[in-house]
Amino acid sequence: MHPSSFPSKFWFLLIVLSFFLNFSPNCVFANSFMSCRVRTSCGSISYIGYPFWGWDRPESCGYPGFQLNCNQNMLEITIMSATYRVLEINNSTQTLVVARTDYSDSLCPTRFINSTFDTSPFRYNETTRDIRLYYDCPSPAGLENLTSFQDVSDQFECTINGASTRGYYVTTDFTGTAIGNFFGFCWNSVIIPVPISRVPLLVDNRDSDALEEAVRVGFGLRWSANDSRCNTCLNDGGQCGRNLNSNEFACYNCTDGDVCSTSSPAGKSSLFFMPGEISLVGFVDMEFPPFQFQFQFRVRHGCSLFGVRPNKLRVGRS
Ligand SMILES: *[C@@H]1O[C@H](CO)[C@@H](O)[C@H](O)[C@H]1NC(C)=O
Ligand SMILES: *[C@@H]1O[C@H](CO)[C@@H](O)[C@H](O)[C@H]1NC(C)=O
Ligand SMILES: *[C@@H]1O[C@H](CO)[C@@H](O)[C@H](O)[C@H]1NC(C)=O
Ligand SMILES: *[C@@H]1O[C@H](CO)[C@@H](O)[C@H](O)[C@H]1NC(C)=O
Ligand SMILES: *[C@@H]1O[C@H](CO)[C@@H](O)[C@H](O)[C@H]1NC(C)=O
Ligand SMILES: *[C@@H]1O[C@H](CO)[C@@H](O)[C@H](O)[C@H]1NC(C)=O
Ligand SMILES: *[C@@H]1O[C@H](CO)[C@@H](O)[C@H](O)[C@H]1NC(C)=O
């Protein structure tokens, strides 16, 4: 026992702790369990977890194709080159509601991109329907009554390459008909999904406003990404992710030697972070007779992880 060294060690510990407490935890964790335990939020959507990743969830916490972006408080996802606003995520039904970002204010996009999902992990849910838009169409000579067909919209104008052009949207497939042949002469076409519930309004109103509104409310998608394995992993106290080398599903747990906390949700009370380029592992051993405390702390390289945990708490004389 060293009664004379007690005060200096006691103060040393306090200094170390206050040093930790001053860092803002705006940083990616160095440990997969801790980084994938983060449930992120953007705008009105919160508790975003596996299989999604992006900004404060590293790539190893999700699957390819599930990268999200928080753009001015709007959650966005890019699926096969088309960008969508994410309006809802439900991780128990594995569904989301998304809306094309480029069609919410105008039917004249700057780039013509089809909504396609075939090589993505997403599929339409049962309430989603495709609408086809045609751009820069010829004069409907010989089809003067074109827009009297129930499923053809009124024409809308778009400026393409500096010229004012004629466009239409259709709510049914006209392949093989005279109308289908006519649309074949349009310069470009785009497929965008809308919820089926909006189709009657499109048929009745036929104008750009009706379609912009139908696009804004968003349509349903389902995803699949080994979600049942993830649920098993979560039930076992792990966190879900992906091994970036093998591309296999990964269940991260808190392995010995990692600084993890199972009690505090955001890790704030037991973990402290600092961006930096330091790597240090050590411990503080203290004796307050009749107690002896030993704290272990780790400082990680790069976007560092600072942590302190009571490694041993022994009562009695050593
Ligand atoms: C699923 O969402 C719930 C809240 O709706 C949240 O508590 C939970 O952490 C989420 N799970 C994952 C794996 O993201
Ligand atoms: C997810 O969907 C289920 C079933 O439709 C529903 O009961 C639950 O409230 C939804 N969860 C969220 C977070 O919207
Ligand atoms: C969209 O898909 C349709 C049908 O596959 C195709 O004819 C059209 O050229 C595509 N449009 C774009 C912009 O890729
Ligand atoms: C539109 O005109 C075509 C001939 O150009 C005619 O065959 C067709 O019945 C007309 N459709 C309607 C809905 O008036
Ligand atoms: C399908 O998507 C729509 C959004 O367009 C949503 O309201 C609906 O709940 C979804 N259905 C299922 C079964 O998830
Ligand atoms: C689930 O994981 C297995 C093995 O890791 C993989 O082969 C499979 O493609 C995954 N399924 C989905 C839908 O991601
Ligand atoms: C943690 O993961 C390791 C390796 O992935 C595994 O061997 C171990 O059994 C896991 N421990 C728990 C408690 O799940």
Coordinates of C-alpha atoms and ligand atoms in Angstrom, one line a residue:
M1 CA 0.0 0.0 0.0
H2 CA 1.2 3.5 -0.9
P3 CA -0.9 6.0 1.0
S4 CA 1.4 8.9 -0.2
S5 CA 0.8 8.2 -3.9
F6 CA -3.0 8.0 -3.5
P7 CA -3.8 11.7 -4.1
S8 CA -1.7 12.1 -7.3
K9 CA -3.2 8.9 -8.9
F10 CA -6.7 10.0 -7.9
W11 CA -6.2 13.4 -9.7
F12 CA -4.6 11.7 -12.7
L13 CA -7.7 9.6 -13.1
L14 CA -10.0 12.7 -12.9
I15 CA -7.9 14.5 -15.5
V16 CA -8.0 11.5 -17.9
L17 CA -11.8 11.3 -17.6
S18 CA -12.5 15.0 -18.1
F19 CA -10.2 14.9 -21.2
F20 CA -12.4 12.1 -22.6
L21 CA -15.6 13.8 -21.8
N22 CA -14.7 16.9 -23.9
F23 CA -14.7 15.2 -27.2
S24 CA -17.8 15.2 -29.3
P25 CA -18.7 11.7 -30.5
N26 CA -19.1 12.8 -34.1
C27 CA -17.0 10.0 -35.4
V28 CA -17.1 6.5 -36.9
F29 CA -16.2 3.8 -34.4
A30 CA -13.1 1.7 -34.9
N31 CA -14.9 -1.4 -33.9
S32 CA -17.6 -3.1 -36.1
F33 CA -19.9 -4.0 -33.2
M34 CA -20.0 -0.4 -32.0
S35 CA -20.2 1.2 -35.4
C36 CA -23.0 -1.1 -36.6
R37 CA -24.9 -0.6 -33.4
V38 CA -25.5 3.0 -34.5
R39 CA -29.1 3.6 -35.6
T40 CA -29.0 6.7 -37.7
S41 CA -31.7 9.2 -38.5
C42 CA -32.4 11.8 -41.2
G43 CA -35.3 14.2 -41.3
S44 CA -38.3 12.4 -39.9
I45 CA -36.9 8.9 -40.4
S46 CA -35.1 7.3 -37.4
Y47 CA -33.8 4.0 -36.2
I48 CA -32.1 3.3 -39.5
G49 CA -30.0 0.2 -39.3
Y50 CA -29.0 -3.0 -41.2
P51 CA -29.0 -3.5 -44.2
F52 CA -28.7 0.3 -44.7
W53 CA -25.4 2.1 -44.4
G54 CA -24.1 5.6 -45.2
W55 CA -22.7 8.6 -43.4
D56 CA -22.4 7.5 -39.8
R57 CA -22.8 3.8 -40.6
P58 CA -19.8 2.4 -42.4
E59 CA -20.2 0.1 -45.5
S60 CA -19.4 -3.0 -43.4
C61 CA -22.8 -2.5 -41.6
G62 CA -24.9 -3.1 -44.7
Y63 CA -25.3 -4.6 -48.1
P64 CA -24.3 -3.2 -51.5
G65 CA -27.3 -1.2 -52.9
F66 CA -28.4 -0.1 -49.5
Q67 CA -26.3 3.1 -49.2
L68 CA -28.3 6.0 -48.0
N69 CA -27.5 9.7 -48.2
C70 CA -28.9 12.4 -46.0
N71 CA -29.3 15.4 -48.3
Q72 CA -30.6 18.5 -46.5
N73 CA -32.7 16.5 -44.1
M74 CA -34.0 14.3 -46.9
L75 CA -33.1 10.7 -47.0
E76 CA -32.1 9.5 -50.4
I77 CA -31.1 6.2 -52.1
T78 CA -29.8 5.7 -55.6
I79 CA -31.0 2.4 -57.2
M80 CA -29.7 1.6 -60.6
S81 CA -28.8 5.3 -61.4
A82 CA -32.1 6.7 -60.4
T83 CA -32.3 8.7 -57.2
Y84 CA -35.3 8.4 -54.8
R85 CA -36.3 10.2 -51.7
V86 CA -37.0 7.6 -48.9
L87 CA -40.3 8.4 -47.2
E88 CA -40.6 5.4 -45.0
I89 CA -38.6 2.4 -43.9
N90 CA -40.1 -0.5 -42.0
N91 CA -37.5 -3.0 -40.9
S92 CA -40.1 -5.5 -39.6
T93 CA -41.8 -5.9 -43.0
Q94 CA -38.6 -5.1 -45.0
T95 CA -40.4 -2.5 -47.0
L96 CA -39.8 1.1 -47.9
V97 CA -41.7 3.9 -49.6
V98 CA -39.7 5.9 -52.1
A99 CA -40.3 8.7 -54.7
R100 CA -38.3 9.7 -57.7
T101 CA -36.5 13.0 -56.8
D102 CA -36.4 14.2 -60.4
Y103 CA -40.2 14.0 -61.1
S104 CA -41.7 15.7 -58.1
D105 CA -41.7 19.2 -59.5
S106 CA -41.8 18.7 -63.2
L107 CA -42.2 16.0 -65.8
C108 CA -39.2 17.4 -67.7
P109 CA -36.0 15.9 -66.1
T110 CA -32.5 17.0 -67.0
R111 CA -31.5 13.3 -67.5
F112 CA -33.8 10.6 -68.8
I113 CA -33.5 7.6 -66.5
N114 CA -35.8 4.6 -66.2
S115 CA -36.7 3.2 -62.8
T116 CA -35.4 -0.3 -62.9
F117 CA -34.8 -2.8 -60.1
D118 CA -33.8 -6.1 -61.7
T119 CA -30.2 -6.3 -60.5
S120 CA -31.0 -4.5 -57.2
P121 CA -32.1 -6.1 -54.0
F122 CA -35.5 -4.3 -54.3
R123 CA -38.8 -5.4 -55.8
Y124 CA -42.1 -3.6 -56.2
N125 CA -44.7 -4.3 -53.6
E126 CA -48.1 -5.4 -54.8
T127 CA -49.4 -1.8 -54.9
T128 CA -46.9 -0.4 -57.4
R129 CA -47.6 0.3 -61.1
D130 CA -45.4 1.6 -63.9
I131 CA -46.3 4.7 -65.8
R132 CA -44.6 5.4 -69.1
L133 CA -43.7 8.9 -70.3
Y134 CA -42.8 9.8 -73.9
Y135 CA -40.7 12.7 -74.9
D136 CA -40.3 14.7 -78.0
C137 CA -43.1 13.1 -79.9
P138 CA -44.1 13.9 -83.5
S139 CA -47.3 15.6 -84.4
P140 CA -50.2 13.2 -83.9
A141 CA -51.3 13.6 -87.5
G142 CA -53.9 10.9 -88.3
L143 CA -54.4 10.4 -84.6
E144 CA -56.2 13.7 -84.0
N145 CA -58.2 12.0 -81.2
L146 CA -55.1 10.7 -79.5
T147 CA -55.8 12.2 -76.1
S148 CA -59.4 11.1 -76.2
F149 CA -58.1 7.6 -75.4
Q150 CA -58.7 6.9 -71.8
D151 CA -55.1 6.0 -70.9
V152 CA -53.3 8.7 -72.8
S153 CA -52.6 12.0 -71.0
D154 CA -53.0 15.4 -72.4
Q155 CA -49.8 16.6 -74.0
F156 CA -47.2 18.4 -71.9
E157 CA -44.4 20.6 -73.0
C158 CA -40.7 20.1 -72.3
T159 CA -37.7 22.0 -73.6
I160 CA -35.2 19.5 -74.9
N161 CA -32.0 20.8 -76.4
G162 CA -33.5 24.3 -76.5
A163 CA -36.6 23.3 -78.4
S164 CA -40.1 23.1 -77.1
T165 CA -41.3 19.5 -77.5
R166 CA -44.5 17.5 -77.0
G167 CA -44.8 14.8 -74.3
Y168 CA -47.4 12.3 -73.1
Y169 CA -47.8 9.8 -70.4
V170 CA -49.8 6.6 -70.6
T171 CA -51.3 4.4 -67.9
T172 CA -51.6 1.3 -69.9
D173 CA -49.4 -0.7 -72.4
F174 CA -50.2 0.2 -76.0
T175 CA -47.6 -2.1 -77.5
G176 CA -48.9 -3.5 -80.8
T177 CA -51.6 -0.9 -81.4
A178 CA -51.7 2.2 -83.6
I179 CA -51.1 4.3 -80.6
G180 CA -48.1 2.2 -79.5
N181 CA -46.7 2.7 -83.0
F182 CA -47.1 6.4 -82.8
F183 CA -45.3 6.5 -79.4
G184 CA -42.5 4.5 -81.1
F185 CA -41.6 7.7 -83.0
C186 CA -41.1 9.7 -79.9
W187 CA -37.4 10.5 -79.2
N188 CA -37.2 9.0 -75.7
S189 CA -39.3 7.3 -73.1
V190 CA -39.0 6.8 -69.3
I191 CA -40.7 4.4 -66.9
I192 CA -41.6 5.6 -63.5
P193 CA -43.5 3.8 -60.8
V194 CA -46.5 5.2 -58.9
P195 CA -48.9 3.6 -56.3
I196 CA -51.9 1.9 -57.9
S197 CA -54.2 4.0 -55.8
R198 CA -53.2 7.1 -57.8
V199 CA -53.9 5.6 -61.2
P200 CA -57.6 6.5 -61.4
L201 CA -56.7 10.1 -60.7
L202 CA -54.2 10.0 -63.5
V203 CA -56.8 8.6 -65.9
D204 CA -59.3 11.2 -64.8
N205 CA -57.0 14.3 -64.8
R206 CA -54.5 13.4 -67.5
D207 CA -52.3 16.4 -66.7
S208 CA -48.8 17.0 -65.4
D209 CA -50.0 18.1 -61.9
A210 CA -51.7 14.7 -61.4
L211 CA -48.6 12.8 -62.2
E212 CA -46.3 15.0 -60.2
E213 CA -48.5 14.5 -57.2
A214 CA -48.7 10.7 -57.8
V215 CA -44.9 10.7 -57.9
R216 CA -44.5 12.7 -54.7
V217 CA -46.5 10.3 -52.5
G218 CA -44.1 7.5 -53.4
F219 CA -44.4 3.8 -54.1
G220 CA -43.7 0.7 -52.1
L221 CA -40.6 -1.5 -52.5
R222 CA -39.5 -4.7 -50.6
W223 CA -36.0 -5.7 -49.9
S224 CA -34.2 -8.9 -49.1
A225 CA -30.8 -9.0 -47.5
N226 CA -30.4 -12.0 -45.2
D227 CA -32.8 -10.3 -42.8
S228 CA -33.7 -13.5 -40.9
R229 CA -30.0 -14.1 -40.2
C230 CA -29.8 -10.5 -38.9
N231 CA -32.7 -11.1 -36.6
T232 CA -31.1 -14.1 -35.2
C233 CA -27.9 -12.2 -34.8
L234 CA -29.6 -9.3 -33.0
N235 CA -31.4 -11.7 -30.7
D236 CA -28.0 -13.2 -29.7
G237 CA -26.8 -9.7 -28.8
G238 CA -24.8 -9.1 -32.0
Q239 CA -24.9 -6.5 -34.7
C240 CA -25.5 -7.2 -38.4
G241 CA -23.2 -6.3 -41.2
R242 CA -21.2 -7.7 -44.1
N243 CA -17.7 -8.9 -44.5
L244 CA -16.3 -6.6 -47.2
N245 CA -13.8 -9.2 -48.4
S246 CA -16.1 -12.2 -48.8
N247 CA -19.3 -10.2 -49.2
E248 CA -20.9 -12.6 -46.7
F249 CA -23.3 -11.6 -44.0
A250 CA -21.5 -10.9 -40.8
C251 CA -22.7 -11.0 -37.2
Y252 CA -20.5 -8.8 -35.1
N253 CA -20.2 -9.3 -31.4
C254 CA -18.2 -7.7 -28.7
T255 CA -15.1 -9.9 -28.7
D256 CA -12.7 -9.8 -25.8
G257 CA -10.4 -6.8 -26.0
D258 CA -12.8 -4.6 -27.8
V259 CA -14.2 -1.6 -25.9
C260 CA -17.9 -2.2 -26.0
S261 CA -20.8 -1.2 -23.8
T262 CA -24.0 -3.1 -23.6
S263 CA -25.8 -0.7 -21.3
S264 CA -25.8 2.8 -22.9
P265 CA -27.6 3.1 -26.2
A266 CA -25.4 5.8 -27.8
G267 CA -22.3 4.8 -26.0
K268 CA -21.9 8.3 -24.7
S269 CA -21.5 7.4 -21.1
S270 CA -18.8 4.8 -21.6
L271 CA -17.1 5.8 -24.8
F272 CA -15.4 8.9 -26.0
F273 CA -14.1 9.7 -29.4
M274 CA -11.5 11.8 -31.0
P275 CA -10.5 12.3 -34.5
G276 CA -6.7 11.8 -34.6
E277 CA -3.8 9.7 -35.5
I278 CA -2.9 8.1 -32.2
S279 CA -2.8 4.5 -31.2
L280 CA -2.4 3.8 -27.5
V281 CA -3.5 1.1 -25.1
G282 CA -2.9 1.3 -21.4
F283 CA -4.4 1.1 -18.0
V284 CA -4.6 3.0 -14.8
D285 CA -4.1 1.0 -11.7
M286 CA -5.2 2.6 -8.5
E287 CA -5.3 1.7 -4.9
F288 CA -7.7 3.2 -2.4
P289 CA -7.2 0.9 0.5
P290 CA -9.1 -1.3 0.9
F291 CA -10.1 -1.1 -2.8
Q292 CA -8.0 -1.5 -5.9
F293 CA -9.3 -0.2 -9.2
Q294 CA -7.8 -1.0 -12.6
F295 CA -9.1 0.9 -15.6
Q296 CA -8.2 -0.1 -19.1
F297 CA -8.3 2.5 -21.9
R298 CA -7.7 2.3 -25.6
V299 CA -7.0 5.0 -28.1
R300 CA -7.3 3.9 -31.7
H301 CA -5.7 5.1 -34.9
G302 CA -7.5 7.3 -37.3
C303 CA -11.0 8.1 -36.4
S304 CA -10.2 7.0 -32.9
L305 CA -12.0 5.2 -30.3
F306 CA -11.4 6.3 -26.7
G307 CA -12.7 4.1 -24.1
V308 CA -12.4 3.3 -20.5
R309 CA -13.8 0.4 -18.7
P310 CA -13.4 -1.0 -15.2
N311 CA -11.2 -3.9 -16.0
K312 CA -11.0 -5.2 -12.5
L313 CA -12.5 -4.1 -9.3
R314 CA -11.1 -5.9 -6.5
V315 CA -12.0 -5.5 -2.9
G316 CA -9.4 -6.3 -0.4
R317 CA -5.7 -6.1 0.0
S318 CA -3.5 -7.1 -2.8
Ligands
LIG1 C1 -35.8 -1.6 -36.5 O1 -36.6 -0.5 -36.1 C2 -36.7 -0.4 -34.7 C3 -37.7 0.8 -34.4 O2 -38.7 0.9 -35.3 C4 -35.4 -0.2 -34.0 O3 -35.6 -0.2 -32.6 C5 -34.5 -1.3 -34.4 O4 -33.2 -1.0 -33.9 C6 -34.4 -1.4 -35.9 N1 -33.5 -2.6 -36.2 C7 -32.6 -2.5 -37.1 C8 -31.8 -3.8 -37.3 O5 -32.3 -1.5 -37.7
LIG2 C1 -44.1 -1.8 -39.8 O1 -45.2 -2.5 -40.4 C2 -45.9 -3.2 -39.4 C3 -46.9 -4.1 -40.2 O2 -47.6 -3.3 -41.2 C4 -46.6 -2.2 -38.5 O3 -47.4 -2.9 -37.5 C5 -45.5 -1.4 -37.8 O4 -46.1 -0.3 -37.0 C6 -44.6 -0.7 -38.8 N1 -43.5 -0.1 -38.2 C7 -43.1 1.1 -38.4 C8 -41.9 1.6 -37.7 O5 -43.7 1.9 -39.2
LIG3 C1 -36.7 2.8 -70.7 O1 -37.1 1.5 -70.9 C2 -37.8 1.4 -72.2 C3 -38.3 -0.1 -72.3 O2 -37.4 -1.0 -71.8 C4 -36.9 1.7 -73.3 O3 -37.5 1.6 -74.5 C5 -36.4 3.2 -73.1 O4 -35.4 3.5 -74.1 C6 -35.7 3.3 -71.7 N1 -35.4 4.7 -71.5 C7 -34.3 5.1 -71.0 C8 -34.1 6.6 -70.8 O5 -33.4 4.4 -70.8
LIG4 C1 -59.7 7.7 -82.9 O1 -59.5 7.8 -84.3 C2 -59.3 6.5 -84.9 C3 -59.0 6.8 -86.3 O2 -58.1 7.7 -86.5 C4 -60.5 5.7 -84.7 O3 -60.3 4.4 -85.3 C5 -60.8 5.5 -83.2 O4 -62.0 4.8 -83.0 C6 -60.9 6.9 -82.5 N1 -61.0 6.6 -81.1 C7 -61.7 7.4 -80.3 C8 -61.7 7.0 -78.8 O5 -62.4 8.3 -80.7
LIG5 C1 -46.9 -1.1 -50.4 O1 -46.5 0.2 -50.6 C2 -47.4 1.2 -50.2 C3 -46.9 2.6 -50.6 O2 -47.1 2.8 -52.0 C4 -47.7 1.1 -48.7 O3 -48.6 2.1 -48.3 C5 -48.2 -0.2 -48.4 O4 -48.3 -0.4 -47.0 C6 -47.2 -1.3 -48.9 N1 -47.8 -2.6 -48.7 C7 -47.1 -3.5 -48.0 C8 -47.8 -4.8 -47.8 O5 -46.0 -3.3 -47.5
LIG6 C1 -27.6 -14.2 -47.9 O1 -26.3 -14.7 -47.5 C2 -25.8 -15.7 -48.3 C3 -24.5 -16.1 -47.8 O2 -23.9 -15.1 -47.1 C4 -25.7 -15.2 -49.8 O3 -25.2 -16.2 -50.6 C5 -27.0 -14.8 -50.2 O4 -26.9 -14.2 -51.5 C6 -27.6 -13.7 -49.3 N1 -29.0 -13.4 -49.7 C7 -29.4 -12.2 -49.9 C8 -30.8 -12.1 -50.4 O5 -28.7 -11.2 -49.8
LIG7 C1 -18.3 -13.8 -31.1 O1 -17.8 -14.0 -32.4 C2 -16.8 -15.0 -32.4 C3 -16.1 -15.0 -33.8 O2 -17.0 -14.5 -34.7 C4 -17.4 -16.3 -32.0 O3 -16.4 -17.3 -32.1 C5 -18.0 -16.2 -30.6 O4 -18.7 -17.4 -30.3 C6 -19.0 -15.1 -30.6 N1 -19.4 -14.9 -29.2 C7 -20.7 -14.7 -28.9 C8 -21.0 -14.5 -27.4 O5 -21.6 -14.7 -29.7

